[in-house]
Amino acid sequence: MDKIISENGDTAAEGSICGYDSLHQLLSANLKPELYQEVNRLLLGRNCGRSLEQIVLPESAISLSSKHDFDLQAVSFSADKEQMRNPRVVRVGLIQNSIALPTTAPFSDQTRGIFDKLKPMIDAAGLAGVNILCLQEAWTMPFAFCTRERRWCEFAEPVDGESTKFLQELAKKYNMVIVSPILERDIDHGEVLWNTAVIIGNNGNIIGKHRKNHIPRVGDFNESTYYMEGDTGHPVFETVFGKIAVNICYGRHHPLNWLAFGLNGAEIVFNPSATVGGLSEPMWPIEARNAAIANSYFVGSINRVGTEVFPNPFTSGDGKPQHNDFGHFYGSSHFSAPDASCTPSLSRYKDGLLISDMDLNLCRQYKDKWGFRMTARYEVYADLLAKYIKPDFKPQVVSDPLLHKKSS
């Protein structure tokens, strides 16, 4: 590793990687093999008692990775063999990428540049036999939502717009479901904007959409200039390859949001994101993994990569000087499983495609093992929440009767 990541997470050397992976490199170089294996077990968990296995990919996919200089990794989650069900193995992919052109370039050129950049990465996923592929949040554009400049609204498009048509052809070609997070322009409702994930079926059809449930108001990330909280609830999309859902970006900080997708039957929940090192990186390896454990489903976490510089400086309302970028989007996309195992992450700096085989039988096996659905007290939680949302709510606090008694 060229250099350890700096304190604010924004100035690591090119080619270094983040989180658990950087620890792996340091520990593997300094610990005895048996001790390193034990540390590795605690960091990445064990899938059915074993380390994750590498997947051998076709040379055609590897060649595209080399030619177009993107990170390519592939690992496999397994499940215990069952007597009454066959394995339900699905191959899933995540793509993280930087923008293709400076934010000062013509908008149409920027979008076309991203299409051209992603085409070989999607081709590699298709050649590798990926069944379900998810792209990063607002993948068709720079993440301009914190500048508060209205001109970036030009990137918005209807659900059946240019990006969807581009992906529909690839979905059909490779028999692949594609999750496409875009800035949606709702033509039928006064051209209101939404942060939306479009789910494209393996036949090139549009299965449906989900709009971002939680809008951040933290630091630079105050996105309500462009869109507000979504109105689609917590849909789960039943595809030929399994039941999937999309928890867009900031929703990962809300445990009840994760829970709702699980209650609706999700087997894989994608978390397409745009988040920077100085803000959220310590949370990144933890939240999705916790969600996978608590809700007995797989999670695919995708974060864009690179530093996007905007022509006009902006402020975030937190007293810091005006600036032209949000910080470094640290990539580090990864998968988490219901048995607490997780994959190494993609690069912190480089475009990448992460592929994983996952046996969806593991979801029910861990529901059976831990019994979270059976032992949860939903009626108790529902009663508290019903009271909490009322204006006359009083917290259930029992005070020591001597706590406020005056000294005699």
PDB file of N, CA and C in Angstrom, residues 261-344:
ATOM      1  N   PHE A 261     -38.021  -3.254   4.053  1.00  0.00           N
ATOM      2  CA  PHE A 261     -37.757  -4.068   2.860  1.00  0.00           C
ATOM      3  C   PHE A 261     -37.747  -5.555   3.225  1.00  0.00           C
ATOM      4  N   GLY A 262     -37.219  -5.866   4.401  1.00  0.00           N
ATOM      5  CA  GLY A 262     -37.226  -7.251   4.839  1.00  0.00           C
ATOM      6  C   GLY A 262     -38.626  -7.768   5.115  1.00  0.00           C
ATOM      7  N   LEU A 263     -39.460  -6.948   5.734  1.00  0.00           N
ATOM      8  CA  LEU A 263     -40.835  -7.364   6.012  1.00  0.00           C
ATOM      9  C   LEU A 263     -41.607  -7.628   4.724  1.00  0.00           C
ATOM     10  N   ASN A 264     -41.225  -6.935   3.655  1.00  0.00           N
ATOM     11  CA  ASN A 264     -41.877  -7.144   2.360  1.00  0.00           C
ATOM     12  C   ASN A 264     -41.263  -8.291   1.568  1.00  0.00           C
ATOM     13  N   GLY A 265     -40.272  -8.984   2.165  1.00  0.00           N
ATOM     14  CA  GLY A 265     -39.786 -10.224   1.565  1.00  0.00           C
ATOM     15  C   GLY A 265     -38.535 -10.130   0.725  1.00  0.00           C
ATOM     16  N   ALA A 266     -37.755  -9.041   0.845  1.00  0.00           N
ATOM     17  CA  ALA A 266     -36.549  -8.913   0.036  1.00  0.00           C
ATOM     18  C   ALA A 266     -35.528  -9.994   0.362  1.00  0.00           C
ATOM     19  N   GLU A 267     -34.860 -10.474  -0.677  1.00  0.00           N
ATOM     20  CA  GLU A 267     -33.750 -11.418  -0.510  1.00  0.00           C
ATOM     21  C   GLU A 267     -32.404 -10.737  -0.769  1.00  0.00           C
ATOM     22  N   ILE A 268     -32.409  -9.705  -1.602  1.00  0.00           N
ATOM     23  CA  ILE A 268     -31.217  -8.882  -1.860  1.00  0.00           C
ATOM     24  C   ILE A 268     -31.659  -7.428  -1.821  1.00  0.00           C
ATOM     25  N   VAL A 269     -30.967  -6.598  -1.042  1.00  0.00           N
ATOM     26  CA  VAL A 269     -31.258  -5.169  -1.007  1.00  0.00           C
ATOM     27  C   VAL A 269     -30.003  -4.433  -1.459  1.00  0.00           C
ATOM     28  N   PHE A 270     -30.152  -3.610  -2.477  1.00  0.00           N
ATOM     29  CA  PHE A 270     -29.040  -2.810  -2.981  1.00  0.00           C
ATOM     30  C   PHE A 270     -29.050  -1.439  -2.317  1.00  0.00           C
ATOM     31  N   ASN A 271     -27.850  -0.917  -2.059  1.00  0.00           N
ATOM     32  CA  ASN A 271     -27.714   0.408  -1.460  1.00  0.00           C
ATOM     33  C   ASN A 271     -26.807   1.269  -2.339  1.00  0.00           C
ATOM     34  N   PRO A 272     -27.348   1.774  -3.469  1.00  0.00           N
ATOM     35  CA  PRO A 272     -26.553   2.668  -4.322  1.00  0.00           C
ATOM     36  C   PRO A 272     -26.366   4.013  -3.637  1.00  0.00           C
ATOM     37  N   SER A 273     -25.122   4.482  -3.554  1.00  0.00           N
ATOM     38  CA  SER A 273     -24.798   5.621  -2.704  1.00  0.00           C
ATOM     39  C   SER A 273     -23.821   6.580  -3.369  1.00  0.00           C
ATOM     40  N   ALA A 274     -23.725   7.768  -2.752  1.00  0.00           N
ATOM     41  CA  ALA A 274     -22.685   8.743  -3.073  1.00  0.00           C
ATOM     42  C   ALA A 274     -22.280   9.373  -1.752  1.00  0.00           C
ATOM     43  N   THR A 275     -21.155   8.938  -1.199  1.00  0.00           N
ATOM     44  CA  THR A 275     -20.765   9.395   0.129  1.00  0.00           C
ATOM     45  C   THR A 275     -19.252   9.538   0.195  1.00  0.00           C
ATOM     46  N   VAL A 276     -18.784  10.503   1.005  1.00  0.00           N
ATOM     47  CA  VAL A 276     -17.376  10.884   0.993  1.00  0.00           C
ATOM     48  C   VAL A 276     -16.664  10.484   2.284  1.00  0.00           C
ATOM     49  N   GLY A 277     -15.324  10.410   2.157  1.00  0.00           N
ATOM     50  CA  GLY A 277     -14.502   9.865   3.221  1.00  0.00           C
ATOM     51  C   GLY A 277     -14.594  10.593   4.541  1.00  0.00           C
ATOM     52  N   GLY A 278     -14.549  11.923   4.508  1.00  0.00           N
ATOM     53  CA  GLY A 278     -14.547  12.664   5.757  1.00  0.00           C
ATOM     54  C   GLY A 278     -15.852  12.593   6.502  1.00  0.00           C
ATOM     55  N   LEU A 279     -16.921  12.129   5.841  1.00  0.00           N
ATOM     56  CA  LEU A 279     -18.242  12.111   6.456  1.00  0.00           C
ATOM     57  C   LEU A 279     -18.633  10.745   7.001  1.00  0.00           C
ATOM     58  N   SER A 280     -18.490   9.692   6.195  1.00  0.00           N
ATOM     59  CA  SER A 280     -19.188   8.436   6.531  1.00  0.00           C
ATOM     60  C   SER A 280     -18.338   7.177   6.486  1.00  0.00           C
ATOM     61  N   GLU A 281     -17.070   7.292   6.150  1.00  0.00           N
ATOM     62  CA  GLU A 281     -16.303   6.076   5.863  1.00  0.00           C
ATOM     63  C   GLU A 281     -16.242   5.081   7.024  1.00  0.00           C
ATOM     64  N   PRO A 282     -16.136   5.520   8.287  1.00  0.00           N
ATOM     65  CA  PRO A 282     -16.135   4.523   9.365  1.00  0.00           C
ATOM     66  C   PRO A 282     -17.437   3.725   9.459  1.00  0.00           C
ATOM     67  N   MET A 283     -18.547   4.321   8.991  1.00  0.00           N
ATOM     68  CA  MET A 283     -19.834   3.621   9.034  1.00  0.00           C
ATOM     69  C   MET A 283     -19.991   2.613   7.908  1.00  0.00           C
ATOM     70  N   TRP A 284     -19.302   2.852   6.806  1.00  0.00           N
ATOM     71  CA  TRP A 284     -19.561   2.131   5.563  1.00  0.00           C
ATOM     72  C   TRP A 284     -19.458   0.610   5.689  1.00  0.00           C
ATOM     73  N   PRO A 285     -18.427   0.049   6.331  1.00  0.00           N
ATOM     74  CA  PRO A 285     -18.358  -1.413   6.410  1.00  0.00           C
ATOM     75  C   PRO A 285     -19.324  -2.006   7.436  1.00  0.00           C
ATOM     76  N   ILE A 286     -19.988  -1.151   8.222  1.00  0.00           N
ATOM     77  CA  ILE A 286     -20.757  -1.635   9.370  1.00  0.00           C
ATOM     78  C   ILE A 286     -22.253  -1.675   9.110  1.00  0.00           C
ATOM     79  N   GLU A 287     -22.808  -0.581   8.588  1.00  0.00           N
ATOM     80  CA  GLU A 287     -24.263  -0.457   8.531  1.00  0.00           C
ATOM     81  C   GLU A 287     -24.921  -1.516   7.650  1.00  0.00           C
ATOM     82  N   ALA A 288     -24.385  -1.717   6.454  1.00  0.00           N
ATOM     83  CA  ALA A 288     -24.987  -2.694   5.550  1.00  0.00           C
ATOM     84  C   ALA A 288     -24.855  -4.108   6.109  1.00  0.00           C
ATOM     85  N   ARG A 289     -23.730  -4.374   6.719  1.00  0.00           N
ATOM     86  CA  ARG A 289     -23.515  -5.703   7.305  1.00  0.00           C
ATOM     87  C   ARG A 289     -24.495  -5.949   8.442  1.00  0.00           C
ATOM     88  N   ASN A 290     -24.724  -4.931   9.267  1.00  0.00           N
ATOM     89  CA  ASN A 290     -25.719  -5.053  10.332  1.00  0.00           C
ATOM     90  C   ASN A 290     -27.102  -5.308   9.751  1.00  0.00           C
ATOM     91  N   ALA A 291     -27.435  -4.600   8.666  1.00  0.00           N
ATOM     92  CA  ALA A 291     -28.744  -4.773   8.045  1.00  0.00           C
ATOM     93  C   ALA A 291     -28.922  -6.184   7.502  1.00  0.00           C
ATOM     94  N   ALA A 292     -27.875  -6.711   6.877  1.00  0.00           N
ATOM     95  CA  ALA A 292     -27.946  -8.074   6.345  1.00  0.00           C
ATOM     96  C   ALA A 292     -28.184  -9.083   7.464  1.00  0.00           C
ATOM     97  N   ILE A 293     -27.510  -8.882   8.578  1.00  0.00           N
ATOM     98  CA  ILE A 293     -27.670  -9.793   9.717  1.00  0.00           C
ATOM     99  C   ILE A 293     -29.071  -9.678  10.307  1.00  0.00           C
ATOM    100  N   ALA A 294     -29.493  -8.451  10.601  1.00  0.00           N
ATOM    101  CA  ALA A 294     -30.753  -8.236  11.310  1.00  0.00           C
ATOM    102  C   ALA A 294     -31.966  -8.639  10.483  1.00  0.00           C
ATOM    103  N   ASN A 295     -31.841  -8.557   9.141  1.00  0.00           N
ATOM    104  CA  ASN A 295     -32.999  -8.800   8.282  1.00  0.00           C
ATOM    105  C   ASN A 295     -32.895 -10.064   7.440  1.00  0.00           C
ATOM    106  N   SER A 296     -31.831 -10.814   7.607  1.00  0.00           N
ATOM    107  CA  SER A 296     -31.663 -12.114   6.942  1.00  0.00           C
ATOM    108  C   SER A 296     -31.779 -12.007   5.426  1.00  0.00           C
ATOM    109  N   TYR A 297     -31.081 -11.006   4.845  1.00  0.00           N
ATOM    110  CA  TYR A 297     -30.974 -10.908   3.398  1.00  0.00           C
ATOM    111  C   TYR A 297     -29.566 -10.458   3.019  1.00  0.00           C
ATOM    112  N   PHE A 298     -29.261 -10.540   1.734  1.00  0.00           N
ATOM    113  CA  PHE A 298     -27.981 -10.051   1.230  1.00  0.00           C
ATOM    114  C   PHE A 298     -28.083  -8.551   0.959  1.00  0.00           C
ATOM    115  N   VAL A 299     -26.965  -7.847   1.113  1.00  0.00           N
ATOM    116  CA  VAL A 299     -26.908  -6.419   0.820  1.00  0.00           C
ATOM    117  C   VAL A 299     -25.758  -6.156  -0.141  1.00  0.00           C
ATOM    118  N   GLY A 300     -26.043  -5.384  -1.178  1.00  0.00           N
ATOM    119  CA  GLY A 300     -25.010  -4.922  -2.101  1.00  0.00           C
ATOM    120  C   GLY A 300     -24.826  -3.425  -1.938  1.00  0.00           C
ATOM    121  N   SER A 301     -23.665  -3.006  -1.457  1.00  0.00           N
ATOM    122  CA  SER A 301     -23.390  -1.590  -1.189  1.00  0.00           C
ATOM    123  C   SER A 301     -22.514  -1.017  -2.290  1.00  0.00           C
ATOM    124  N   ILE A 302     -23.000   0.038  -2.960  1.00  0.00           N
ATOM    125  CA  ILE A 302     -22.266   0.651  -4.066  1.00  0.00           C
ATOM    126  C   ILE A 302     -22.026   2.121  -3.754  1.00  0.00           C
ATOM    127  N   ASN A 303     -20.782   2.558  -3.876  1.00  0.00           N
ATOM    128  CA  ASN A 303     -20.457   3.965  -3.678  1.00  0.00           C
ATOM    129  C   ASN A 303     -19.650   4.450  -4.875  1.00  0.00           C
ATOM    130  N   ARG A 304     -20.000   5.647  -5.371  1.00  0.00           N
ATOM    131  CA  ARG A 304     -19.225   6.181  -6.496  1.00  0.00           C
ATOM    132  C   ARG A 304     -17.793   6.489  -6.061  1.00  0.00           C
ATOM    133  N   VAL A 305     -16.938   6.795  -6.995  1.00  0.00           N
ATOM    134  CA  VAL A 305     -15.523   6.959  -6.694  1.00  0.00           C
ATOM    135  C   VAL A 305     -15.002   8.217  -7.397  1.00  0.00           C
ATOM    136  N   GLY A 306     -14.041   8.886  -6.747  1.00  0.00           N
ATOM    137  CA  GLY A 306     -13.418  10.058  -7.351  1.00  0.00           C
ATOM    138  C   GLY A 306     -13.812  11.351  -6.659  1.00  0.00           C
ATOM    139  N   THR A 307     -13.123  12.434  -7.008  1.00  0.00           N
ATOM    140  CA  THR A 307     -13.423  13.770  -6.496  1.00  0.00           C
ATOM    141  C   THR A 307     -13.974  14.610  -7.640  1.00  0.00           C
ATOM    142  N   GLU A 308     -15.187  15.109  -7.476  1.00  0.00           N
ATOM    143  CA  GLU A 308     -15.866  15.861  -8.524  1.00  0.00           C
ATOM    144  C   GLU A 308     -15.796  17.355  -8.194  1.00  0.00           C
ATOM    145  N   VAL A 309     -15.147  18.109  -9.046  1.00  0.00           N
ATOM    146  CA  VAL A 309     -14.920  19.533  -8.826  1.00  0.00           C
ATOM    147  C   VAL A 309     -15.907  20.339  -9.667  1.00  0.00           C
ATOM    148  N   PHE A 310     -16.594  21.272  -9.017  1.00  0.00           N
ATOM    149  CA  PHE A 310     -17.626  22.064  -9.689  1.00  0.00           C
ATOM    150  C   PHE A 310     -17.124  23.477  -9.960  1.00  0.00           C
ATOM    151  N   PRO A 311     -17.647  24.109 -11.014  1.00  0.00           N
ATOM    152  CA  PRO A 311     -17.096  25.410 -11.425  1.00  0.00           C
ATOM    153  C   PRO A 311     -17.331  26.528 -10.421  1.00  0.00           C
ATOM    154  N   ASN A 312     -18.441  26.490  -9.696  1.00  0.00           N
ATOM    155  CA  ASN A 312     -18.758  27.563  -8.761  1.00  0.00           C
ATOM    156  C   ASN A 312     -18.640  27.070  -7.325  1.00  0.00           C
ATOM    157  N   PRO A 313     -17.964  27.826  -6.456  1.00  0.00           N
ATOM    158  CA  PRO A 313     -17.854  27.401  -5.051  1.00  0.00           C
ATOM    159  C   PRO A 313     -19.200  27.471  -4.349  1.00  0.00           C
ATOM    160  N   PHE A 314     -19.354  26.661  -3.325  1.00  0.00           N
ATOM    161  CA  PHE A 314     -20.590  26.619  -2.558  1.00  0.00           C
ATOM    162  C   PHE A 314     -20.247  26.437  -1.084  1.00  0.00           C
ATOM    163  N   THR A 315     -21.199  26.688  -0.224  1.00  0.00           N
ATOM    164  CA  THR A 315     -21.018  26.490   1.219  1.00  0.00           C
ATOM    165  C   THR A 315     -22.046  25.490   1.709  1.00  0.00           C
ATOM    166  N   SER A 316     -21.771  24.917   2.869  1.00  0.00           N
ATOM    167  CA  SER A 316     -22.654  23.891   3.400  1.00  0.00           C
ATOM    168  C   SER A 316     -23.422  24.341   4.629  1.00  0.00           C
ATOM    169  N   GLY A 317     -23.249  25.587   5.051  1.00  0.00           N
ATOM    170  CA  GLY A 317     -23.989  26.067   6.207  1.00  0.00           C
ATOM    171  C   GLY A 317     -23.455  25.570   7.528  1.00  0.00           C
ATOM    172  N   ASP A 318     -22.235  25.039   7.530  1.00  0.00           N
ATOM    173  CA  ASP A 318     -21.658  24.521   8.772  1.00  0.00           C
ATOM    174  C   ASP A 318     -20.459  25.353   9.238  1.00  0.00           C
ATOM    175  N   GLY A 319     -20.320  26.559   8.677  1.00  0.00           N
ATOM    176  CA  GLY A 319     -19.242  27.447   9.103  1.00  0.00           C
ATOM    177  C   GLY A 319     -17.933  27.254   8.380  1.00  0.00           C
ATOM    178  N   LYS A 320     -17.823  26.242   7.537  1.00  0.00           N
ATOM    179  CA  LYS A 320     -16.583  25.994   6.813  1.00  0.00           C
ATOM    180  C   LYS A 320     -16.496  26.926   5.609  1.00  0.00           C
ATOM    181  N   PRO A 321     -15.287  27.209   5.139  1.00  0.00           N
ATOM    182  CA  PRO A 321     -15.136  28.100   3.979  1.00  0.00           C
ATOM    183  C   PRO A 321     -15.805  27.501   2.745  1.00  0.00           C
ATOM    184  N   GLN A 322     -16.137  28.353   1.788  1.00  0.00           N
ATOM    185  CA  GLN A 322     -16.713  27.852   0.548  1.00  0.00           C
ATOM    186  C   GLN A 322     -15.709  26.956  -0.168  1.00  0.00           C
ATOM    187  N   HIS A 323     -16.213  26.035  -0.960  1.00  0.00           N
ATOM    188  CA  HIS A 323     -15.367  25.043  -1.609  1.00  0.00           C
ATOM    189  C   HIS A 323     -16.018  24.607  -2.915  1.00  0.00           C
ATOM    190  N   ASN A 324     -15.257  23.874  -3.743  1.00  0.00           N
ATOM    191  CA  ASN A 324     -15.731  23.473  -5.067  1.00  0.00           C
ATOM    192  C   ASN A 324     -15.965  21.975  -5.201  1.00  0.00           C
ATOM    193  N   ASP A 325     -15.779  21.236  -4.137  1.00  0.00           N
ATOM    194  CA  ASP A 325     -16.035  19.796  -4.199  1.00  0.00           C
ATOM    195  C   ASP A 325     -16.529  19.317  -2.844  1.00  0.00           C
ATOM    196  N   PHE A 326     -17.103  18.111  -2.832  1.00  0.00           N
ATOM    197  CA  PHE A 326     -17.654  17.541  -1.596  1.00  0.00           C
ATOM    198  C   PHE A 326     -16.635  16.715  -0.832  1.00  0.00           C
ATOM    199  N   GLY A 327     -15.472  16.472  -1.436  1.00  0.00           N
ATOM    200  CA  GLY A 327     -14.515  15.526  -0.884  1.00  0.00           C
ATOM    201  C   GLY A 327     -14.440  14.304  -1.784  1.00  0.00           C
ATOM    202  N   HIS A 328     -13.718  13.309  -1.337  1.00  0.00           N
ATOM    203  CA  HIS A 328     -13.461  12.135  -2.170  1.00  0.00           C
ATOM    204  C   HIS A 328     -14.538  11.074  -1.961  1.00  0.00           C
ATOM    205  N   PHE A 329     -15.214  10.696  -3.039  1.00  0.00           N
ATOM    206  CA  PHE A 329     -16.117   9.544  -3.012  1.00  0.00           C
ATOM    207  C   PHE A 329     -15.247   8.286  -3.008  1.00  0.00           C
ATOM    208  N   TYR A 330     -15.341   7.510  -1.954  1.00  0.00           N
ATOM    209  CA  TYR A 330     -14.320   6.501  -1.677  1.00  0.00           C
ATOM    210  C   TYR A 330     -14.630   5.093  -2.192  1.00  0.00           C
ATOM    211  N   GLY A 331     -15.576   4.952  -3.090  1.00  0.00           N
ATOM    212  CA  GLY A 331     -15.791   3.623  -3.670  1.00  0.00           C
ATOM    213  C   GLY A 331     -16.049   2.569  -2.607  1.00  0.00           C
ATOM    214  N   SER A 332     -15.196   1.529  -2.592  1.00  0.00           N
ATOM    215  CA  SER A 332     -15.247   0.500  -1.537  1.00  0.00           C
ATOM    216  C   SER A 332     -16.550  -0.296  -1.546  1.00  0.00           C
ATOM    217  N   SER A 333     -17.106  -0.511  -2.727  1.00  0.00           N
ATOM    218  CA  SER A 333     -18.341  -1.288  -2.847  1.00  0.00           C
ATOM    219  C   SER A 333     -18.105  -2.724  -2.390  1.00  0.00           C
ATOM    220  N   HIS A 334     -19.137  -3.319  -1.793  1.00  0.00           N
ATOM    221  CA  HIS A 334     -18.973  -4.664  -1.236  1.00  0.00           C
ATOM    222  C   HIS A 334     -20.328  -5.329  -1.045  1.00  0.00           C
ATOM    223  N   PHE A 335     -20.315  -6.630  -0.778  1.00  0.00           N
ATOM    224  CA  PHE A 335     -21.507  -7.410  -0.457  1.00  0.00           C
ATOM    225  C   PHE A 335     -21.445  -7.870   1.000  1.00  0.00           C
ATOM    226  N   SER A 336     -22.618  -7.944   1.622  1.00  0.00           N
ATOM    227  CA  SER A 336     -22.758  -8.503   2.967  1.00  0.00           C
ATOM    228  C   SER A 336     -23.818  -9.594   2.928  1.00  0.00           C
ATOM    229  N   ALA A 337     -23.653 -10.604   3.773  1.00  0.00           N
ATOM    230  CA  ALA A 337     -24.561 -11.750   3.783  1.00  0.00           C
ATOM    231  C   ALA A 337     -25.252 -11.885   5.135  1.00  0.00           C
ATOM    232  N   PRO A 338     -26.375 -12.597   5.182  1.00  0.00           N
ATOM    233  CA  PRO A 338     -27.111 -12.728   6.441  1.00  0.00           C
ATOM    234  C   PRO A 338     -26.371 -13.486   7.538  1.00  0.00           C
ATOM    235  N   ASP A 339     -25.320 -14.223   7.179  1.00  0.00           N
ATOM    236  CA  ASP A 339     -24.559 -14.956   8.199  1.00  0.00           C
ATOM    237  C   ASP A 339     -23.378 -14.143   8.731  1.00  0.00           C
ATOM    238  N   ALA A 340     -23.355 -12.836   8.463  1.00  0.00           N
ATOM    239  CA  ALA A 340     -22.337 -11.892   8.950  1.00  0.00           C
ATOM    240  C   ALA A 340     -21.051 -11.932   8.143  1.00  0.00           C
ATOM    241  N   SER A 341     -20.987 -12.730   7.097  1.00  0.00           N
ATOM    242  CA  SER A 341     -19.806 -12.700   6.232  1.00  0.00           C
ATOM    243  C   SER A 341     -19.946 -11.565   5.224  1.00  0.00           C
ATOM    244  N   CYS A 342     -18.814 -11.075   4.739  1.00  0.00           N
ATOM    245  CA  CYS A 342     -18.849 -10.020   3.731  1.00  0.00           C
ATOM    246  C   CYS A 342     -17.620 -10.140   2.842  1.00  0.00           C
ATOM    247  N   THR A 343     -17.722  -9.532   1.681  1.00  0.00           N
ATOM    248  CA  THR A 343     -16.623  -9.595   0.722  1.00  0.00           C
ATOM    249  C   THR A 343     -15.593  -8.514   1.026  1.00  0.00           C
ATOM    250  N   PRO A 344     -14.359  -8.687   0.570  1.00  0.00           N
ATOM    251  CA  PRO A 344     -13.461  -7.527   0.499  1.00  0.00           C
ATOM    252  C   PRO A 344     -14.094  -6.479  -0.414  1.00  0.00           C
TER     253      PRO A 344
END
